[in-house]
Short mmCIF file of C-alpha atoms in Angstrom, two decimals:
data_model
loop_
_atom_site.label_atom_id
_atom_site.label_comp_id
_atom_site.label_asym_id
_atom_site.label_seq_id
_atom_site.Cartn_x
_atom_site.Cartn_y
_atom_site.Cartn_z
CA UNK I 1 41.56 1.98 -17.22
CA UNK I 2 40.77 -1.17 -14.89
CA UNK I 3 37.21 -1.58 -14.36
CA UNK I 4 37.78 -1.09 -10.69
CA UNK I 5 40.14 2.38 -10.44
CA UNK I 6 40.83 4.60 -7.59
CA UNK I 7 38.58 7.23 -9.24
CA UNK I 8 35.80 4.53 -10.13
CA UNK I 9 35.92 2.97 -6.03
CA UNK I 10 35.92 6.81 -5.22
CA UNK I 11 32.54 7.22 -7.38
CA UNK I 12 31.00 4.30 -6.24
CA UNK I 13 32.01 4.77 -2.40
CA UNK I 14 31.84 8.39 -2.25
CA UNK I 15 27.92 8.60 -2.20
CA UNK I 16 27.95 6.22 0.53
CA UNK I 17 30.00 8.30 3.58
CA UNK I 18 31.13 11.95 2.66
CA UNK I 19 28.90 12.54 -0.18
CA UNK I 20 26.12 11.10 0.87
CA UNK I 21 22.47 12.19 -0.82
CA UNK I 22 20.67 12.26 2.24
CA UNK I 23 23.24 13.14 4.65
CA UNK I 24 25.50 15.46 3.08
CA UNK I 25 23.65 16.50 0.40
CA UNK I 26 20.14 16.55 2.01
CA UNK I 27 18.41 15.00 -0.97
CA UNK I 28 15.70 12.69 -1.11
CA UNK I 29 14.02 13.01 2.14
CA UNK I 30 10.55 13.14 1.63
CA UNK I 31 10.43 9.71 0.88
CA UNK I 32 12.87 8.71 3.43
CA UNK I 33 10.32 10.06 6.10
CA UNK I 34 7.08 8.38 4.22
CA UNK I 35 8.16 4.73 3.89
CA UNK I 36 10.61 3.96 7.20
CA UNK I 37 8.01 3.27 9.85
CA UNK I 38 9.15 -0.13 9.03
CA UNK I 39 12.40 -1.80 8.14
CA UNK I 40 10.63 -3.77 5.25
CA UNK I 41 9.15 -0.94 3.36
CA UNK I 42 12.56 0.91 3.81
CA UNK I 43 14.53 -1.76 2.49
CA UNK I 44 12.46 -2.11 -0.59
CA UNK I 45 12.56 0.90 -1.57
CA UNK I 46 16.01 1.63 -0.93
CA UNK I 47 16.57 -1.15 -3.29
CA UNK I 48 14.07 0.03 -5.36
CA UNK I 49 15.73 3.05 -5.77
CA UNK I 50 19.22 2.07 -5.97
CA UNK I 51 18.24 -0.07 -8.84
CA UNK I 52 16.30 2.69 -10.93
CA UNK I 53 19.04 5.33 -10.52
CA UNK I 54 21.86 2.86 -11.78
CA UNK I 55 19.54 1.76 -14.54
CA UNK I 56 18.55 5.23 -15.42
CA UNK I 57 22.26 6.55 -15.33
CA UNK I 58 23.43 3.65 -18.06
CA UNK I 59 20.52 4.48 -20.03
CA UNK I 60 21.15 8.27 -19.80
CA UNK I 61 25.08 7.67 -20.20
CA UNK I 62 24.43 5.88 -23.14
CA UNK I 63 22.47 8.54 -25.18
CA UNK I 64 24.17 11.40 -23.75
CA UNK I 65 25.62 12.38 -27.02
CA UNK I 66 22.31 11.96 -28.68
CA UNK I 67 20.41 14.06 -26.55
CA UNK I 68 19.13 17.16 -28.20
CA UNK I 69 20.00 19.89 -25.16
CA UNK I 70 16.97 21.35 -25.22
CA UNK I 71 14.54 18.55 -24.17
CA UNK I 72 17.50 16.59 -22.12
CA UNK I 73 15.45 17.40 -18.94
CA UNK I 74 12.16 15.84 -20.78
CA UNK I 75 14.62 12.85 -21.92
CA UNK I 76 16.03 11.81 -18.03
CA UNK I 77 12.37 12.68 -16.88
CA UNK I 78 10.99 10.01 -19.60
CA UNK I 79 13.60 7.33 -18.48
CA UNK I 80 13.08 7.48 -14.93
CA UNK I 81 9.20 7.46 -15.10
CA UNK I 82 9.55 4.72 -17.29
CA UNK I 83 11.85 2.95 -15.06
CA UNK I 84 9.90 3.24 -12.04
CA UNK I 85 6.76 2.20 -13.79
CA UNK I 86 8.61 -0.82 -14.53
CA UNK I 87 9.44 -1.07 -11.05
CA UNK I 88 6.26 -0.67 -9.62
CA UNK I 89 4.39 -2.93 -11.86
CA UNK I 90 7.27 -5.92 -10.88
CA UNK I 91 6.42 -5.37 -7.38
CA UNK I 92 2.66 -5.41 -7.54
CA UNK I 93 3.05 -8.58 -9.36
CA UNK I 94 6.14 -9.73 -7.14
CA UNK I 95 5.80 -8.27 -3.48
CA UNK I 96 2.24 -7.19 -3.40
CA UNK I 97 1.85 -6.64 0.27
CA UNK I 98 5.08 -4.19 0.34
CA UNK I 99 3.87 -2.35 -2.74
CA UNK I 100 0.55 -1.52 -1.28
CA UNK I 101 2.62 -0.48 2.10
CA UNK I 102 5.01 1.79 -0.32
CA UNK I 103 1.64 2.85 -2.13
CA UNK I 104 2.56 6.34 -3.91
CA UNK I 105 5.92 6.94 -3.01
CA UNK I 106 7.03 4.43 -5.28
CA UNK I 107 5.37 6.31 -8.31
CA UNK I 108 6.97 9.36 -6.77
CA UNK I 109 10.93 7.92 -7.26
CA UNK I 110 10.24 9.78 -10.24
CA UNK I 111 10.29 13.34 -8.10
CA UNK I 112 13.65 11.72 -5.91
CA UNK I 113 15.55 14.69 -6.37
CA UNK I 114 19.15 11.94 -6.17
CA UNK I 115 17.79 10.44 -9.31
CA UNK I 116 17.57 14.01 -11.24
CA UNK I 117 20.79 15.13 -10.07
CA UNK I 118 22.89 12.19 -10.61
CA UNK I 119 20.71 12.17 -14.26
CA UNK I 120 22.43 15.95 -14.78
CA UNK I 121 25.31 15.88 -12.56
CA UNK I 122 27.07 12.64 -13.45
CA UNK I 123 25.69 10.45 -16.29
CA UNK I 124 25.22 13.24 -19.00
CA UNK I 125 29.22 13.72 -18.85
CA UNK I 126 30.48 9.92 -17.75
CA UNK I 127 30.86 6.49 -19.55
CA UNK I 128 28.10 3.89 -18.66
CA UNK I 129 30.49 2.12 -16.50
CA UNK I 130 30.90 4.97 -14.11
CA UNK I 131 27.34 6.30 -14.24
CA UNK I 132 26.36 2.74 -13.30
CA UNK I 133 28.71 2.56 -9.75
CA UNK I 134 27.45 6.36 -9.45
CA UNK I 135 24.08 5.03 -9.33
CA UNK I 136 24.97 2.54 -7.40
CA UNK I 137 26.40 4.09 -4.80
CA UNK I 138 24.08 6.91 -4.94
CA UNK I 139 21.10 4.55 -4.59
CA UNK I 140 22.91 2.50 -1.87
CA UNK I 141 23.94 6.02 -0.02
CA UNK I 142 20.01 6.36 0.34
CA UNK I 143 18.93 2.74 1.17
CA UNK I 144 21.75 2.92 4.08
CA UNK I 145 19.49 5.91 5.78
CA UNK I 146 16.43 4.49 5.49
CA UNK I 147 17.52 1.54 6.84
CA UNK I 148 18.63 2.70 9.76
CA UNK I 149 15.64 5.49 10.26
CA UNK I 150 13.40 2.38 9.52
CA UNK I 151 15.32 0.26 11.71
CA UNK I 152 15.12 2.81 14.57
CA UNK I 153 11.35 3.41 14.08
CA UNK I 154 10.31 -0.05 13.60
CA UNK I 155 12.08 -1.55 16.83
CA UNK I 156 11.05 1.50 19.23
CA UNK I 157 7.66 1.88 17.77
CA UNK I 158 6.36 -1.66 17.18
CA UNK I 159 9.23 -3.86 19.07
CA UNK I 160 9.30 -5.70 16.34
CA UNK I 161 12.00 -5.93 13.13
CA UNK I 162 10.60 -6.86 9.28
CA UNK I 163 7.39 -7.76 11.14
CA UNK I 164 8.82 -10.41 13.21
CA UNK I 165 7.66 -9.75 17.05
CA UNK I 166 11.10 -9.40 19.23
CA UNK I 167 9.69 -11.58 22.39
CA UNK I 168 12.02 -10.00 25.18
CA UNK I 169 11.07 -6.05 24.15
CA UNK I 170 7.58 -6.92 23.29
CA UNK I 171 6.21 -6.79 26.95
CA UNK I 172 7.86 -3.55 27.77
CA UNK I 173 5.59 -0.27 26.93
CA UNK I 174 8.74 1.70 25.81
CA UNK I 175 8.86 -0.32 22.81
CA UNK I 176 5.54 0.53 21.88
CA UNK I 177 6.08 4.44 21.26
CA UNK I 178 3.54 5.53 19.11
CA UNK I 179 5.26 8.65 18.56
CA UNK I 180 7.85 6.73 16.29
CA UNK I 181 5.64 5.43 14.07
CA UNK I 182 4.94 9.11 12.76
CA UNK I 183 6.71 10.90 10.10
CA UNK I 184 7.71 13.42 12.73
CA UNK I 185 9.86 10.79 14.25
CA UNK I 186 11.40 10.18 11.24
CA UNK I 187 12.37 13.31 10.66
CA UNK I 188 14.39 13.95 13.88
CA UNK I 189 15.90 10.40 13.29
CA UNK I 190 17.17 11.50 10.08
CA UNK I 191 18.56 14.63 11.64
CA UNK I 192 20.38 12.27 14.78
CA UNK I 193 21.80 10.65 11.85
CA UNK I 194 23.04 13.84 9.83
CA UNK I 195 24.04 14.90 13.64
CA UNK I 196 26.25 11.81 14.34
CA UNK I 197 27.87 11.76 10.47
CA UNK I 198 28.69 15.48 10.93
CA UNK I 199 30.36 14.51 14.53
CA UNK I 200 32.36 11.63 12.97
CA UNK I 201 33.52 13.47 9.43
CA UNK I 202 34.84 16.26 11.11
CA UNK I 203 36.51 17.77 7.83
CA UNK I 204 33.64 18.49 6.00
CA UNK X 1 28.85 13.62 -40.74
CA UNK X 2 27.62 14.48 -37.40
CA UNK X 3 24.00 15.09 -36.60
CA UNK X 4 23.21 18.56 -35.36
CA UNK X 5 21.72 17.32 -32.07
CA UNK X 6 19.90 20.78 -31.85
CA UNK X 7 17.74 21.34 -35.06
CA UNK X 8 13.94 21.49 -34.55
CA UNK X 9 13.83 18.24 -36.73
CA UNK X 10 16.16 15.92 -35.05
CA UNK X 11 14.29 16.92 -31.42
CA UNK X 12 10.88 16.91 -32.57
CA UNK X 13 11.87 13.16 -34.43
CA UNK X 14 13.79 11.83 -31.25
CA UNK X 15 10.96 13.02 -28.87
CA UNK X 16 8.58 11.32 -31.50
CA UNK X 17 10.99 7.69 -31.33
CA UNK X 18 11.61 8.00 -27.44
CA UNK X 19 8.05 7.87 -26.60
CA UNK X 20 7.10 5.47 -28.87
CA UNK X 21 9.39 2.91 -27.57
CA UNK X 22 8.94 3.66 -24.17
CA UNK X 23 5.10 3.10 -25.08
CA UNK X 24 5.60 -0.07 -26.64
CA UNK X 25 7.80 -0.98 -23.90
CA UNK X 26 5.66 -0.59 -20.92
CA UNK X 27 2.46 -1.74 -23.11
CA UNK X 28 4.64 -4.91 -23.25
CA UNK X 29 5.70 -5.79 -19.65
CA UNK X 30 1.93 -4.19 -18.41
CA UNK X 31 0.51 -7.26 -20.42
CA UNK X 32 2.79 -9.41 -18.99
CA UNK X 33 2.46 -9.05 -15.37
CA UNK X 34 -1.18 -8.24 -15.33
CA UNK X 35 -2.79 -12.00 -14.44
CA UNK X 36 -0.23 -12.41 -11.43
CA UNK X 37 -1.10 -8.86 -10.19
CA UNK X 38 -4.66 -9.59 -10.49
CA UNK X 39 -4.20 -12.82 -8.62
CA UNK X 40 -2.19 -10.69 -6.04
CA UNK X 41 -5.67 -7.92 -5.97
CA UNK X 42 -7.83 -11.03 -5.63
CA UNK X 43 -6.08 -12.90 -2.73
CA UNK X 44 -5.91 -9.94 -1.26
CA UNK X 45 -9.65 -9.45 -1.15
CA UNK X 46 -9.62 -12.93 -0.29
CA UNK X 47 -7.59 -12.78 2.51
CA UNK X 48 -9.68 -9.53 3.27
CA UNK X 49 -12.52 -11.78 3.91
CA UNK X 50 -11.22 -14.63 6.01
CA UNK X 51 -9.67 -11.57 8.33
CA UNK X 52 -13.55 -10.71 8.91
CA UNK X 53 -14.43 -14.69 10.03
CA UNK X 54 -11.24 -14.16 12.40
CA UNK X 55 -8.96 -15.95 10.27
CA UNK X 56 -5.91 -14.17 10.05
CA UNK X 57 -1.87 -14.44 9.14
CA UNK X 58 -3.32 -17.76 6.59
CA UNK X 59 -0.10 -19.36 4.96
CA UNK X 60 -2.55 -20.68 1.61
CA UNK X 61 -5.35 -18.00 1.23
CA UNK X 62 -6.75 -19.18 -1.48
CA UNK X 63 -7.04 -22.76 0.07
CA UNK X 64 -8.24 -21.55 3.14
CA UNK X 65 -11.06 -19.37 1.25
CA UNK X 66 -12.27 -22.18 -0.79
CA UNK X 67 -12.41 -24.39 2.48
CA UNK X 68 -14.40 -21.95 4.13
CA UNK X 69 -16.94 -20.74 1.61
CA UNK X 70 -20.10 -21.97 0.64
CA UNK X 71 -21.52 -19.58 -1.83
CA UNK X 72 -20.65 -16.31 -3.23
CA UNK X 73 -24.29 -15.05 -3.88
CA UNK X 74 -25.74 -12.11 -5.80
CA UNK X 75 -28.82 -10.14 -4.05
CA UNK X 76 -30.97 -6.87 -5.08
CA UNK X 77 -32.31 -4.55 -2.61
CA UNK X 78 -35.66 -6.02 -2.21
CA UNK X 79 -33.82 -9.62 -0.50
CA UNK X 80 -34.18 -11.70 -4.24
CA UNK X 81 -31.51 -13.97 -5.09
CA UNK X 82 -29.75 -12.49 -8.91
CA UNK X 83 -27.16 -14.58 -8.88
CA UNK X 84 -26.34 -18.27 -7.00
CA UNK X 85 -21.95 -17.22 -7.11
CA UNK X 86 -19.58 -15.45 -8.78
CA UNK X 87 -20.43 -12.88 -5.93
CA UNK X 88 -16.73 -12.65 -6.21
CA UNK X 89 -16.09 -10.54 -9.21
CA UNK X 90 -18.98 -7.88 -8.46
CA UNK X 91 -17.02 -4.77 -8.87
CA UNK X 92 -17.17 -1.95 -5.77
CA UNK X 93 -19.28 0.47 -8.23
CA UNK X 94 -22.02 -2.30 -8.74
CA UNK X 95 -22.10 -2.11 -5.19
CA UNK X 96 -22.49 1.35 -4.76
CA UNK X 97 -24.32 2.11 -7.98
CA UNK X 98 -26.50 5.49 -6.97
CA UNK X 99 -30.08 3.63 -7.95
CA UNK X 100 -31.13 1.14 -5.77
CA UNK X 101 -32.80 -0.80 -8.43
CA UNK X 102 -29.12 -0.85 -9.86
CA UNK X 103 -27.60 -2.52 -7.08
CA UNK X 104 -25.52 -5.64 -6.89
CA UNK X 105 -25.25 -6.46 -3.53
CA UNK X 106 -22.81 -9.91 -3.10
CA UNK X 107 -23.09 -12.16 0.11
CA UNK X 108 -20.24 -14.81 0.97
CA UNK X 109 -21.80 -17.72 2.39
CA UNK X 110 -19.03 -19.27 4.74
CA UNK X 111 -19.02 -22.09 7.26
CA UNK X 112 -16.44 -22.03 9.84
CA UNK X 113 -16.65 -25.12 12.31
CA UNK X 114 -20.38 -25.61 12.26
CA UNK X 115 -21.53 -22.00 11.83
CA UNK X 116 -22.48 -20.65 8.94
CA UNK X 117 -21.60 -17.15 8.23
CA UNK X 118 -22.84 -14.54 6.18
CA UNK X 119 -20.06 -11.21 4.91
CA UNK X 120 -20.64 -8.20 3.64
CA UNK X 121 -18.75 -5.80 2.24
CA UNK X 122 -18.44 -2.73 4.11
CA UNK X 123 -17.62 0.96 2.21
CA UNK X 124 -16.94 4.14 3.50
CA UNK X 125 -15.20 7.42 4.05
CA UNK X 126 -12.99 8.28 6.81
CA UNK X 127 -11.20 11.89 7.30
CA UNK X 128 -8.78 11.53 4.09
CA UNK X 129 -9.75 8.53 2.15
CA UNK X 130 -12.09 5.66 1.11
CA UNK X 131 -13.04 3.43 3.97
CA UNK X 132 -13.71 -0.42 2.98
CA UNK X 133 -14.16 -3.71 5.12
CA UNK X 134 -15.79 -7.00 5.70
CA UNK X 135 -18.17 -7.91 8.44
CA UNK X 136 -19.40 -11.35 9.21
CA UNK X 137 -22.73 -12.21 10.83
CA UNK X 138 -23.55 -15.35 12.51
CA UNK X 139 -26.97 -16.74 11.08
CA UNK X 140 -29.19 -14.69 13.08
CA UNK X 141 -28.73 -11.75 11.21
CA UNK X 142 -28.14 -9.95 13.96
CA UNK X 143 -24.64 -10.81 15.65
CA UNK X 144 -21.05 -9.50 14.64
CA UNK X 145 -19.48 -12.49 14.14
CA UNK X 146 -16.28 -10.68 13.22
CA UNK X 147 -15.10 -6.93 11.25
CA UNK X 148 -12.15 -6.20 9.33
CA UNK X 149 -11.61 -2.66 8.18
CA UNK X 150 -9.08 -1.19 6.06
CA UNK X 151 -8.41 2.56 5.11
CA UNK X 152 -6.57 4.13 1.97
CA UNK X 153 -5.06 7.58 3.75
CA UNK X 154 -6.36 7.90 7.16
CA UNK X 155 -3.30 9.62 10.14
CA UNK X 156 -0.86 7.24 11.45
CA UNK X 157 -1.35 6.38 14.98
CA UNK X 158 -5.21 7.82 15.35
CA UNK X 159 -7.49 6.99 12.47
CA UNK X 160 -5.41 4.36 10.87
CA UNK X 161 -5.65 2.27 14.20
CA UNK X 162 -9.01 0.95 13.05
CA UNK X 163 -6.98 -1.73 11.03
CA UNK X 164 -5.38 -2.94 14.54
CA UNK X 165 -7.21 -5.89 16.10
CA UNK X 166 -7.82 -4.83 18.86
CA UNK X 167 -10.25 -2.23 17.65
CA UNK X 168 -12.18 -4.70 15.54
CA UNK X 169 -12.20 -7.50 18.20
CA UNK X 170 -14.34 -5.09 20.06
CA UNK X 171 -17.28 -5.42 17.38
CA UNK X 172 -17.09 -8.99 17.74
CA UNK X 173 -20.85 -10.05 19.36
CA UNK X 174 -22.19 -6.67 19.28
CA UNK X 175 -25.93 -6.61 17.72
CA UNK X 176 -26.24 -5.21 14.28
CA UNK X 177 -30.02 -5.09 13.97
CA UNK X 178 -32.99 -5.27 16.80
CA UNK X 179 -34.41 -8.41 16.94
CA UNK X 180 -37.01 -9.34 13.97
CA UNK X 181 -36.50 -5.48 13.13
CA UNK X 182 -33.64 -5.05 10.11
CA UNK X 183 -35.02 -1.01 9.14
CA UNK X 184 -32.52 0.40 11.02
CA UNK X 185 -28.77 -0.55 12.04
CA UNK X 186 -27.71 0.05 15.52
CA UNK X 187 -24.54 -1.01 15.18
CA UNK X 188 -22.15 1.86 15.52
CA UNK X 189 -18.62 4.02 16.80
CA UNK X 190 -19.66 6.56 19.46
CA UNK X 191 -17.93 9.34 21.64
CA UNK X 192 -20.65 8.58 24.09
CA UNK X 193 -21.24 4.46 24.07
CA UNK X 194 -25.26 4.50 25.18
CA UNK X 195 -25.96 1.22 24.15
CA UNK X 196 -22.86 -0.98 24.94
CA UNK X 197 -24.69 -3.91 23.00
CA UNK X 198 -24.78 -2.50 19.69
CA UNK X 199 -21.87 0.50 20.00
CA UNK X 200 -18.25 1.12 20.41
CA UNK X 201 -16.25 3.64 21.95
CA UNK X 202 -14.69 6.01 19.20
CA UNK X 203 -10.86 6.09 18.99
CA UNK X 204 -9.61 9.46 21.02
CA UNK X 205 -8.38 11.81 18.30
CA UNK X 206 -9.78 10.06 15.58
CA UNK X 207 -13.29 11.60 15.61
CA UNK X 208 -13.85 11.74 12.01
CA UNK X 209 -12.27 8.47 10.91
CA UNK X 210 -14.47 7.20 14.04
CA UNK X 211 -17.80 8.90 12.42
CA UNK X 212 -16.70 7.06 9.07
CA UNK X 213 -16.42 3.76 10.48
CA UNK X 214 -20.40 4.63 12.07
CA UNK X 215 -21.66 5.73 8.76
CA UNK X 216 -20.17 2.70 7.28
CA UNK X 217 -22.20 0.31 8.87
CA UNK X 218 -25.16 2.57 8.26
CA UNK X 219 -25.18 2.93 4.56
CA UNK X 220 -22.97 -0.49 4.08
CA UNK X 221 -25.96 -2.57 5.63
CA UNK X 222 -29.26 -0.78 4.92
CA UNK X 223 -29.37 -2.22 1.24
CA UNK X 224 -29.22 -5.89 2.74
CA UNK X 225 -31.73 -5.16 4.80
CA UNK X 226 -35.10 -6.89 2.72
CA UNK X 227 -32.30 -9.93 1.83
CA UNK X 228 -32.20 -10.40 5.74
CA UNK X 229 -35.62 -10.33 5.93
CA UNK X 230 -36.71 -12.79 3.63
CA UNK X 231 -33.92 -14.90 5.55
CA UNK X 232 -35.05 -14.96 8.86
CA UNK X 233 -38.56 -15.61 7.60
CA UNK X 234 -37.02 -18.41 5.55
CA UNK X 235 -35.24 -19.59 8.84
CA UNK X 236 -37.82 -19.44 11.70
CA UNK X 237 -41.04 -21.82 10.68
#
């Protein structure tokens, strides 16, 4: 089997449109609706957590025949929390300013319900190879959201995108809604977006 | 021979392994990354600092800080001189230790232009979280040179708009103290703004965070007050 099948592309592109965490599956969104009042933040830890659930699904993959069953819950809980440790130790040292922005919701990747249920779903029965474009995509699936709720929120809240002032928009009060930069906001953003995906995959 | 993944003995022994190398393992990169993300914490506070002498967005903060600072001094509540610098690395507890006689109170000695500066550090409580900040006092004592003001958890949008500029430009030239009188600090937040050269007008829906900010100054300055004091006296022949 190439490393690039059908059924791996379908894996690794699924999450992204149709099967989407956030979208489809509704997963996930408590951080998306803490960290997007900026595209920054959003990016980070959409990256953040595309890279933790692709690490933790190899890792996972890997032992899945040494697991005992009983404490296989304990085991995926252990890698992820080590994982994001490991994650949010880099970017204190790394990208201080965004990590103080992201402040507990990078600790709580650990609680990401997409990381658990790719963990139980996907990498305790697949090769590392697959589990690692699940995670992928999974991960990616979720950054693609928050990027556009932070995108949204950050240009109609602030007029401004990854900080940098957008000099037309600026002067004009609609681009200063304060309402956006709420979690509120972000919530009904996130719904537009489940709206419009709905509209567009008509099939599901 | 297979293992029997499920026995008591192969769990409890690769629950026992798992954590120990997940121990070692963090213990490891912990110890590795710890100077650069105390140099991160540090520039930070730096950074913090210059923000309260209206220095803001700097490229090089540590440059900058070092350009702009004189001393980093040590005082006790009765105005004496502990320490001549290091004021630096006096941890927020020392500051806020319960017994006055127990208090390390730090003052950065800046000059920016021709002026020299004086900043304290500023700690409080707002409606959800710790308060902190820096305010700068020209060399009367008496006169905001300049505020910056941070908060850990306060709402989006109402409290948390006392890190916006705007709100701490406002303090700038407001009177902290009466003149030759440092017993009791006048600067404050108010609903109702009586004295207009010592107060501010509260943030509308922000009441407590605005209250926090007020008690901030209160209990922030009132230790410095014998250090400013012996200043003045020091000062004025």
């Amino acid at each position: 089997m190439s490393l690039f099948s059908q059924t791996n592309r379908e894996v690794l592109t699924g999450p992204l449109n149709l099967n989407n965490p956030v979208v489809a599956q509704v997963l996930g969104i408590c951080s998306a609706l803490a960290v997007t009042s900026q595209l920054e933040p959003a990016i980070v830890m959409g990256l953040s957590v595309t890279v933790i659930t692709a690490f933790a699904n190899v890792i996972i993959s890997l032992l899945r025949n040494t697991i005992p069953n009983r404490i296989r819950i304990i085991v995926q809980l252990v890698v992820v929390a080590t994982l994001v440790t490991i994650v949010s130790q880099i970017l204190k040292a790394f990208a201080y300013d965004v990590s103080v922005q992201l402040s507990v919701y990078v600790g709580l990747i650990i609680t990401n319900c997409i990381l658990m249920g790719r963990l139980e779903a996907f990498a305790m029965m697949n090769g590392p190879w697959e589990s690692f474009l699940d995670g992928v995509g999974s991960g990616l699936g979720y950054a693609w959201v928050l990027v556009v709720v932070g995108f949204v929120r950050e240009l109609l809240g602030s007029a401004s995108l990854l900080g940098y002032e957008i000099p037309f928009l600026a002067s004009c009060d609609f681009f200063h809604n304060g309402m956006m930069t709420m979690p509120a906001m972000a919530l009904i953003i996130c719904g537009c977006v489940i709206w419009a995906h709905r509209a567009i995959n008509k099939e599901q | 021979m297979k293992l029997n993944t499920n026995s008591n003995i192969y769990t409890i022994v690769y629950a026992s392994v798992m954590v120990i190398v997940v121990a070692f393992c963090l213990a490891f990169i912990s110890d590795l990354l710890r100077p650069l993300q105390d140099d991160n914490v540090a520039n930070d506070k730096r950074s913090q600092i210059l923000a309260a002498l209206n220095i803001r967005n700097v490229e090089n903060v540590q440059e900058e800080y070092d350009r702009v600072l004189l001393r980093d001094i040590v005082v006790d509540v009765n105005g004496n001189t502990v320490q001549e610098s290091n004021g630096f690395q006096v941890e927020s507890k020392e500051i806020l230790a319960k017994n006055d006689a127990d208090k390390r109170l730090p003052v950065y000695v800046c000059k920016v232009e021709s002026d020299t500066l004086y900043v304290i550090p500023l700690f409080g409580r707002g409606l959800w979280g710790e308060l902190w900040g820096y305010l700068a006092l020209k060399n009367d004592f008496r006169t905001v040179y300049g505020v910056y003001m941070s908060h850990a958890s306060e709402t989006a949008g109402l409290g948390a708009r006392i890190t916006e500029e705007q709100f701490q430009e406002k303090f700038i030239g407001k009177m902290v103290f009466n003149e030759g009188d440092f017993a009791e600090v006048l600067l404050g937040v108010k609903k109702k703004v009586e004295t207009p050269d010592s107060e501010v007008d509260a943030i509308t829906g922000a009441t407590l965070t605005s209250d926090g900010v007020d008690d901030m100054f209160k209990t922030s300055l009132t230790p410095y007050n014998k250090f400013f004091e012996s200043l003045t006296e020091s000062v004025q022949p």
